[in-house]
Amino acid sequence: MAKILIVEDEEDLWRGLQRHLQKEGYAVAHCGRGDTAVSTVLREAPDLIVLDVMLPGASGIDVCRELRARGIEVPIIMLTARSEEIDRVVGLEMGADDYVTKPFGVKELLARVRVRLRRDTAQARAGLSRYRFGDIEVNFDAHEVTRNGQRLELSPKELEVLRLLIRFRGEVVSRERMLHDIWGFDEAPNTRTVDTHILKLRQKLEEDPARPRFLLSIYGEGYKFVG
Ligand code: CA
């Protein structure tokens, strides 16, 4: 079942869309702000994004541009309200795949969603197959991490820790949560295992591991990825 993220602040509109998409058998996630949209994409890993241009916090155009700059290739259908927006969106230099103009018919949007998913899902499934921050590019599918094109060697567990932290970008993830999600209960290592992995990740990813920029410690709570 494909998951679709609707980024739209007009409640009637997104709730209506959600209903129609669910009726078609899609799973639906929602985000109502531009400035939290990228984090929501990381967390939800949608197969397709319906992205409005006019949003509180940041515009849909900025969101689209940031997603592409970070290497996130999930298909995007923009919702535009005015003709001057269309010009900017149609330039598509910021990386949207398609657009519909408000007011639009739900059938039209559903048809475009189907086309996009058919065309793109096979090659670029999931919102988090790639992620760029600083000089680092992570390809989760290929288990490859590079800095300025140079390969860095991360263990599978280190990569999983990084992936979990990126998924919850900007939020604190507790050691217990990391242990539970990555190691499971069976292996039962203690929370120092987490700290050791963070130290190693910092040595590999941070320019100055003693003063980390991306992998922050939040005293008494856990770790937070910023970037
Ligand atoms: Ca809007």
mmCIF file of C-alpha atoms and ligand atoms in Angstrom:
data_model
loop_
_atom_site.group_PDB
_atom_site.id
_atom_site.type_symbol
_atom_site.label_atom_id
_atom_site.label_comp_id
_atom_site.label_asym_id
_atom_site.label_seq_id
_atom_site.Cartn_x
_atom_site.Cartn_y
_atom_site.Cartn_z
ATOM 1 C CA MET A 1 0.000 0.000 0.000
ATOM 2 C CA ALA A 2 1.510 3.305 -1.082
ATOM 3 C CA LYS A 3 1.708 6.090 1.461
ATOM 4 C CA ILE A 4 0.903 9.648 0.444
ATOM 5 C CA LEU A 5 1.846 12.717 2.447
ATOM 6 C CA ILE A 6 -0.444 15.733 2.059
ATOM 7 C CA VAL A 7 1.227 19.026 2.962
ATOM 8 C CA GLU A 8 -1.597 21.536 3.081
ATOM 9 C CA ASP A 9 -2.920 23.886 5.754
ATOM 10 C CA GLU A 10 -6.510 24.340 4.511
ATOM 11 C CA GLU A 11 -8.350 21.817 6.616
ATOM 12 C CA ASP A 12 -11.382 21.222 4.377
ATOM 13 C CA LEU A 13 -9.101 20.621 1.454
ATOM 14 C CA TRP A 14 -6.696 18.171 3.070
ATOM 15 C CA ARG A 15 -9.400 16.279 4.920
ATOM 16 C CA GLY A 16 -11.363 15.872 1.685
ATOM 17 C CA LEU A 17 -8.251 14.720 -0.137
ATOM 18 C CA GLN A 18 -7.396 12.337 2.649
ATOM 19 C CA ARG A 19 -10.829 10.758 2.440
ATOM 20 C CA HIS A 20 -10.594 10.239 -1.305
ATOM 21 C CA LEU A 21 -7.076 8.878 -1.178
ATOM 22 C CA GLN A 22 -7.966 6.453 1.612
ATOM 23 C CA LYS A 23 -10.967 5.286 -0.381
ATOM 24 C CA GLU A 24 -8.555 4.472 -3.213
ATOM 25 C CA GLY A 25 -6.564 2.330 -0.801
ATOM 26 C CA TYR A 26 -3.679 4.677 -0.021
ATOM 27 C CA ALA A 27 -2.277 5.295 3.422
ATOM 28 C CA VAL A 28 -2.278 9.019 4.146
ATOM 29 C CA ALA A 29 -0.121 11.217 6.367
ATOM 30 C CA HIS A 30 -0.606 14.934 6.828
ATOM 31 C CA CYS A 31 1.484 17.987 7.627
ATOM 32 C CA GLY A 32 0.021 21.503 7.888
ATOM 33 C CA ARG A 33 3.182 23.618 7.871
ATOM 34 C CA GLY A 34 6.025 24.324 5.486
ATOM 35 C CA ASP A 35 8.710 24.542 8.155
ATOM 36 C CA THR A 36 8.035 21.051 9.509
ATOM 37 C CA ALA A 37 7.382 19.395 6.140
ATOM 38 C CA VAL A 38 10.901 18.078 5.510
ATOM 39 C CA SER A 39 11.044 16.509 8.973
ATOM 40 C CA THR A 40 7.655 14.923 8.365
ATOM 41 C CA VAL A 41 8.908 13.472 5.085
ATOM 42 C CA LEU A 42 11.903 11.968 6.892
ATOM 43 C CA ARG A 43 9.713 10.438 9.559
ATOM 44 C CA GLU A 44 6.877 9.179 7.361
ATOM 45 C CA ALA A 45 8.935 8.141 4.308
ATOM 46 C CA PRO A 46 5.990 8.619 1.916
ATOM 47 C CA ASP A 47 5.893 7.221 -1.617
ATOM 48 C CA LEU A 48 4.473 10.473 -2.962
ATOM 49 C CA ILE A 49 3.925 14.015 -1.678
ATOM 50 C CA VAL A 50 1.030 16.343 -2.518
ATOM 51 C CA LEU A 51 2.526 19.722 -1.658
ATOM 52 C CA ASP A 52 0.707 23.041 -1.500
ATOM 53 C CA VAL A 53 2.641 26.197 -2.408
ATOM 54 C CA MET A 54 1.085 28.544 0.175
ATOM 55 C CA LEU A 55 1.880 27.228 3.641
ATOM 56 C CA PRO A 56 2.631 28.737 7.027
ATOM 57 C CA GLY A 57 6.297 28.675 8.036
ATOM 58 C CA ALA A 58 7.854 28.102 4.617
ATOM 59 C CA SER A 59 6.506 27.909 1.079
ATOM 60 C CA GLY A 60 5.954 24.655 -0.742
ATOM 61 C CA ILE A 61 8.542 25.800 -3.251
ATOM 62 C CA ASP A 62 11.176 26.058 -0.507
ATOM 63 C CA VAL A 63 10.138 22.655 0.829
ATOM 64 C CA CYS A 64 10.464 21.100 -2.606
ATOM 65 C CA ARG A 65 13.853 22.658 -3.180
ATOM 66 C CA GLU A 66 15.168 21.486 0.183
ATOM 67 C CA LEU A 67 13.945 17.928 -0.359
ATOM 68 C CA ARG A 68 15.771 17.740 -3.678
ATOM 69 C CA ALA A 69 18.896 19.406 -2.285
ATOM 70 C CA ARG A 70 18.954 16.699 0.382
ATOM 71 C CA GLY A 71 18.809 14.001 -2.226
ATOM 72 C CA ILE A 72 15.247 12.938 -1.412
ATOM 73 C CA GLU A 73 13.722 11.823 -4.703
ATOM 74 C CA VAL A 74 10.156 10.970 -3.740
ATOM 75 C CA PRO A 75 7.702 12.202 -6.413
ATOM 76 C CA ILE A 76 6.046 15.545 -5.691
ATOM 77 C CA ILE A 77 2.781 16.934 -7.060
ATOM 78 C CA MET A 78 2.422 20.645 -6.320
ATOM 79 C CA LEU A 79 -0.899 22.394 -5.629
ATOM 80 C CA THR A 80 -0.851 25.911 -6.993
ATOM 81 C CA ALA A 81 -3.447 28.626 -6.520
ATOM 82 C CA ARG A 82 -2.373 31.451 -8.762
ATOM 83 C CA SER A 83 -0.928 31.812 -12.195
ATOM 84 C CA GLU A 84 2.245 33.486 -10.938
ATOM 85 C CA GLU A 85 2.871 30.415 -8.803
ATOM 86 C CA ILE A 86 2.403 28.204 -11.803
ATOM 87 C CA ASP A 87 5.239 29.933 -13.624
ATOM 88 C CA ARG A 88 7.591 29.188 -10.767
ATOM 89 C CA VAL A 89 6.395 25.653 -10.327
ATOM 90 C CA VAL A 90 6.364 24.840 -14.005
ATOM 91 C CA GLY A 91 9.962 25.926 -14.264
ATOM 92 C CA LEU A 92 10.299 22.771 -12.177
ATOM 93 C CA GLU A 93 13.876 23.734 -11.516
ATOM 94 C CA MET A 94 13.118 23.135 -7.883
ATOM 95 C CA GLY A 95 12.307 19.562 -8.722
ATOM 96 C CA ALA A 96 8.554 18.988 -8.587
ATOM 97 C CA ASP A 97 7.260 16.264 -10.878
ATOM 98 C CA ASP A 98 3.817 17.639 -11.635
ATOM 99 C CA TYR A 99 1.264 20.211 -10.506
ATOM 100 C CA VAL A 100 -2.458 20.854 -10.416
ATOM 101 C CA THR A 101 -4.082 24.271 -10.211
ATOM 102 C CA LYS A 102 -6.606 25.145 -7.515
ATOM 103 C CA PRO A 103 -9.491 24.715 -7.638
ATOM 104 C CA PHE A 104 -8.950 21.237 -9.012
ATOM 105 C CA GLY A 105 -11.141 18.198 -9.357
ATOM 106 C CA VAL A 106 -10.305 15.329 -7.059
ATOM 107 C CA LYS A 107 -10.481 12.931 -9.998
ATOM 108 C CA GLU A 108 -7.798 14.858 -11.796
ATOM 109 C CA LEU A 109 -5.484 14.745 -8.819
ATOM 110 C CA LEU A 110 -6.145 11.046 -8.203
ATOM 111 C CA ALA A 111 -5.316 10.297 -11.824
ATOM 112 C CA ARG A 112 -2.017 12.124 -11.537
ATOM 113 C CA VAL A 113 -1.188 10.371 -8.292
ATOM 114 C CA ARG A 114 -1.765 7.009 -9.973
ATOM 115 C CA VAL A 115 0.387 7.916 -12.953
ATOM 116 C CA ARG A 116 3.216 9.179 -10.766
ATOM 117 C CA LEU A 117 3.201 6.169 -8.504
ATOM 118 C CA ARG A 118 3.192 3.790 -11.437
ATOM 119 C CA ARG A 119 6.045 5.606 -13.084
ATOM 120 C CA ASP A 120 8.247 6.323 -10.097
ATOM 121 C CA THR A 121 7.657 3.845 -7.344
ATOM 122 C CA ALA A 122 9.744 1.068 -8.774
ATOM 123 C CA GLN A 123 12.869 3.157 -9.133
ATOM 124 C CA ALA A 124 12.660 5.610 -6.254
ATOM 125 C CA ARG A 125 10.580 4.084 -3.534
ATOM 126 C CA ALA A 126 10.583 5.508 -0.038
ATOM 127 C CA GLY A 127 11.331 8.993 1.121
ATOM 128 C CA LEU A 128 14.519 8.072 2.837
ATOM 129 C CA SER A 129 16.700 6.176 0.417
ATOM 130 C CA ARG A 130 19.123 9.086 0.311
ATOM 131 C CA TYR A 131 19.944 12.020 2.551
ATOM 132 C CA ARG A 132 22.512 14.807 2.286
ATOM 133 C CA PHE A 133 23.808 16.997 5.096
ATOM 134 C CA GLY A 134 26.976 19.071 5.226
ATOM 135 C CA ASP A 135 29.505 17.319 2.978
ATOM 136 C CA ILE A 136 27.972 13.956 3.718
ATOM 137 C CA GLU A 137 25.752 11.935 1.427
ATOM 138 C CA VAL A 138 24.073 8.810 2.754
ATOM 139 C CA ASN A 139 22.620 6.205 0.412
ATOM 140 C CA PHE A 140 20.647 3.946 2.717
ATOM 141 C CA ASP A 141 19.655 1.498 -0.014
ATOM 142 C CA ALA A 142 23.233 0.938 -1.122
ATOM 143 C CA HIS A 143 24.591 1.125 2.477
ATOM 144 C CA GLU A 144 26.993 3.784 1.285
ATOM 145 C CA VAL A 145 28.162 6.930 3.014
ATOM 146 C CA THR A 146 30.459 9.418 1.317
ATOM 147 C CA ARG A 147 32.054 12.732 2.185
ATOM 148 C CA ASN A 148 32.773 14.835 -0.876
ATOM 149 C CA GLY A 149 32.502 11.658 -2.887
ATOM 150 C CA GLN A 150 34.974 9.749 -0.689
ATOM 151 C CA ARG A 151 33.685 6.565 0.850
ATOM 152 C CA LEU A 152 33.343 6.350 4.635
ATOM 153 C CA GLU A 153 33.134 2.941 6.280
ATOM 154 C CA LEU A 154 30.142 2.650 8.604
ATOM 155 C CA SER A 155 29.093 -0.585 10.242
ATOM 156 C CA PRO A 156 25.502 -1.735 9.602
ATOM 157 C CA LYS A 157 24.538 -0.776 13.177
ATOM 158 C CA GLU A 158 26.136 2.649 12.865
ATOM 159 C CA LEU A 159 24.140 3.199 9.698
ATOM 160 C CA GLU A 160 20.941 2.174 11.480
ATOM 161 C CA VAL A 161 21.647 4.571 14.336
ATOM 162 C CA LEU A 162 22.211 7.349 11.822
ATOM 163 C CA ARG A 163 19.049 6.462 9.942
ATOM 164 C CA LEU A 164 16.931 6.502 13.086
ATOM 165 C CA LEU A 165 18.322 9.869 14.165
ATOM 166 C CA ILE A 166 17.782 11.367 10.709
ATOM 167 C CA ARG A 167 14.240 10.021 10.695
ATOM 168 C CA PHE A 168 13.560 12.008 13.850
ATOM 169 C CA ARG A 169 15.599 15.004 12.748
ATOM 170 C CA GLY A 170 15.372 17.845 15.256
ATOM 171 C CA GLU A 171 13.849 15.640 17.955
ATOM 172 C CA VAL A 172 15.542 13.963 20.887
ATOM 173 C CA VAL A 173 15.750 10.179 20.587
ATOM 174 C CA SER A 174 16.389 8.418 23.891
ATOM 175 C CA ARG A 175 19.039 5.716 24.286
ATOM 176 C CA GLU A 176 16.322 3.278 25.326
ATOM 177 C CA ARG A 177 14.379 3.954 22.160
ATOM 178 C CA MET A 178 17.510 3.404 20.070
ATOM 179 C CA LEU A 179 18.289 0.160 21.887
ATOM 180 C CA HIS A 180 14.757 -1.046 21.404
ATOM 181 C CA ASP A 181 14.480 -0.084 17.726
ATOM 182 C CA ILE A 182 17.944 -1.112 16.598
ATOM 183 C CA TRP A 183 19.162 -3.870 18.858
ATOM 184 C CA GLY A 184 15.884 -5.274 20.088
ATOM 185 C CA PHE A 185 15.361 -6.815 23.489
ATOM 186 C CA ASP A 186 17.075 -10.103 22.770
ATOM 187 C CA GLU A 187 20.576 -8.819 22.402
ATOM 188 C CA ALA A 188 20.120 -6.753 25.555
ATOM 189 C CA PRO A 189 23.172 -4.575 25.392
ATOM 190 C CA ASN A 190 23.184 -1.576 27.709
ATOM 191 C CA THR A 191 22.812 2.056 26.878
ATOM 192 C CA ARG A 192 26.586 2.485 26.691
ATOM 193 C CA THR A 193 26.432 0.542 23.460
ATOM 194 C CA VAL A 194 24.476 3.454 22.043
ATOM 195 C CA ASP A 195 27.053 5.952 23.292
ATOM 196 C CA THR A 196 29.861 3.955 21.719
ATOM 197 C CA HIS A 197 28.113 3.977 18.367
ATOM 198 C CA ILE A 198 27.478 7.702 18.559
ATOM 199 C CA LEU A 199 31.159 8.289 19.346
ATOM 200 C CA LYS A 200 32.186 6.266 16.320
ATOM 201 C CA LEU A 201 29.678 8.040 14.105
ATOM 202 C CA ARG A 202 31.017 11.387 15.270
ATOM 203 C CA GLN A 203 34.575 10.345 14.520
ATOM 204 C CA LYS A 204 33.532 9.406 11.009
ATOM 205 C CA LEU A 205 31.048 12.155 10.191
ATOM 206 C CA GLU A 206 31.935 15.228 12.202
ATOM 207 C CA GLU A 207 34.737 17.582 11.265
ATOM 208 C CA ASP A 208 35.436 18.107 14.962
ATOM 209 C CA PRO A 209 34.103 15.068 16.863
ATOM 210 C CA ALA A 210 34.621 16.874 20.181
ATOM 211 C CA ARG A 211 32.306 19.664 19.062
ATOM 212 C CA PRO A 212 29.679 17.897 16.993
ATOM 213 C CA ARG A 213 27.541 19.840 14.579
ATOM 214 C CA PHE A 214 25.131 17.099 13.496
ATOM 215 C CA LEU A 215 24.973 14.486 16.244
ATOM 216 C CA LEU A 216 24.169 16.328 19.452
ATOM 217 C CA SER A 217 23.984 14.983 23.012
ATOM 218 C CA ILE A 218 21.011 16.191 24.982
ATOM 219 C CA TYR A 219 22.050 15.738 28.584
ATOM 220 C CA GLY A 220 19.914 13.252 30.460
ATOM 221 C CA GLU A 221 17.655 12.636 27.457
ATOM 222 C CA GLY A 222 19.475 11.151 24.512
ATOM 223 C CA TYR A 223 20.672 12.258 21.108
ATOM 224 C CA LYS A 224 19.437 14.614 18.449
ATOM 225 C CA PHE A 225 20.331 14.916 14.783
ATOM 226 C CA VAL A 226 20.479 18.409 13.348
ATOM 227 C CA GLY A 227 21.331 18.912 9.701
HETATM 228 CA CA CA B 1 -2.363 26.499 1.640
#
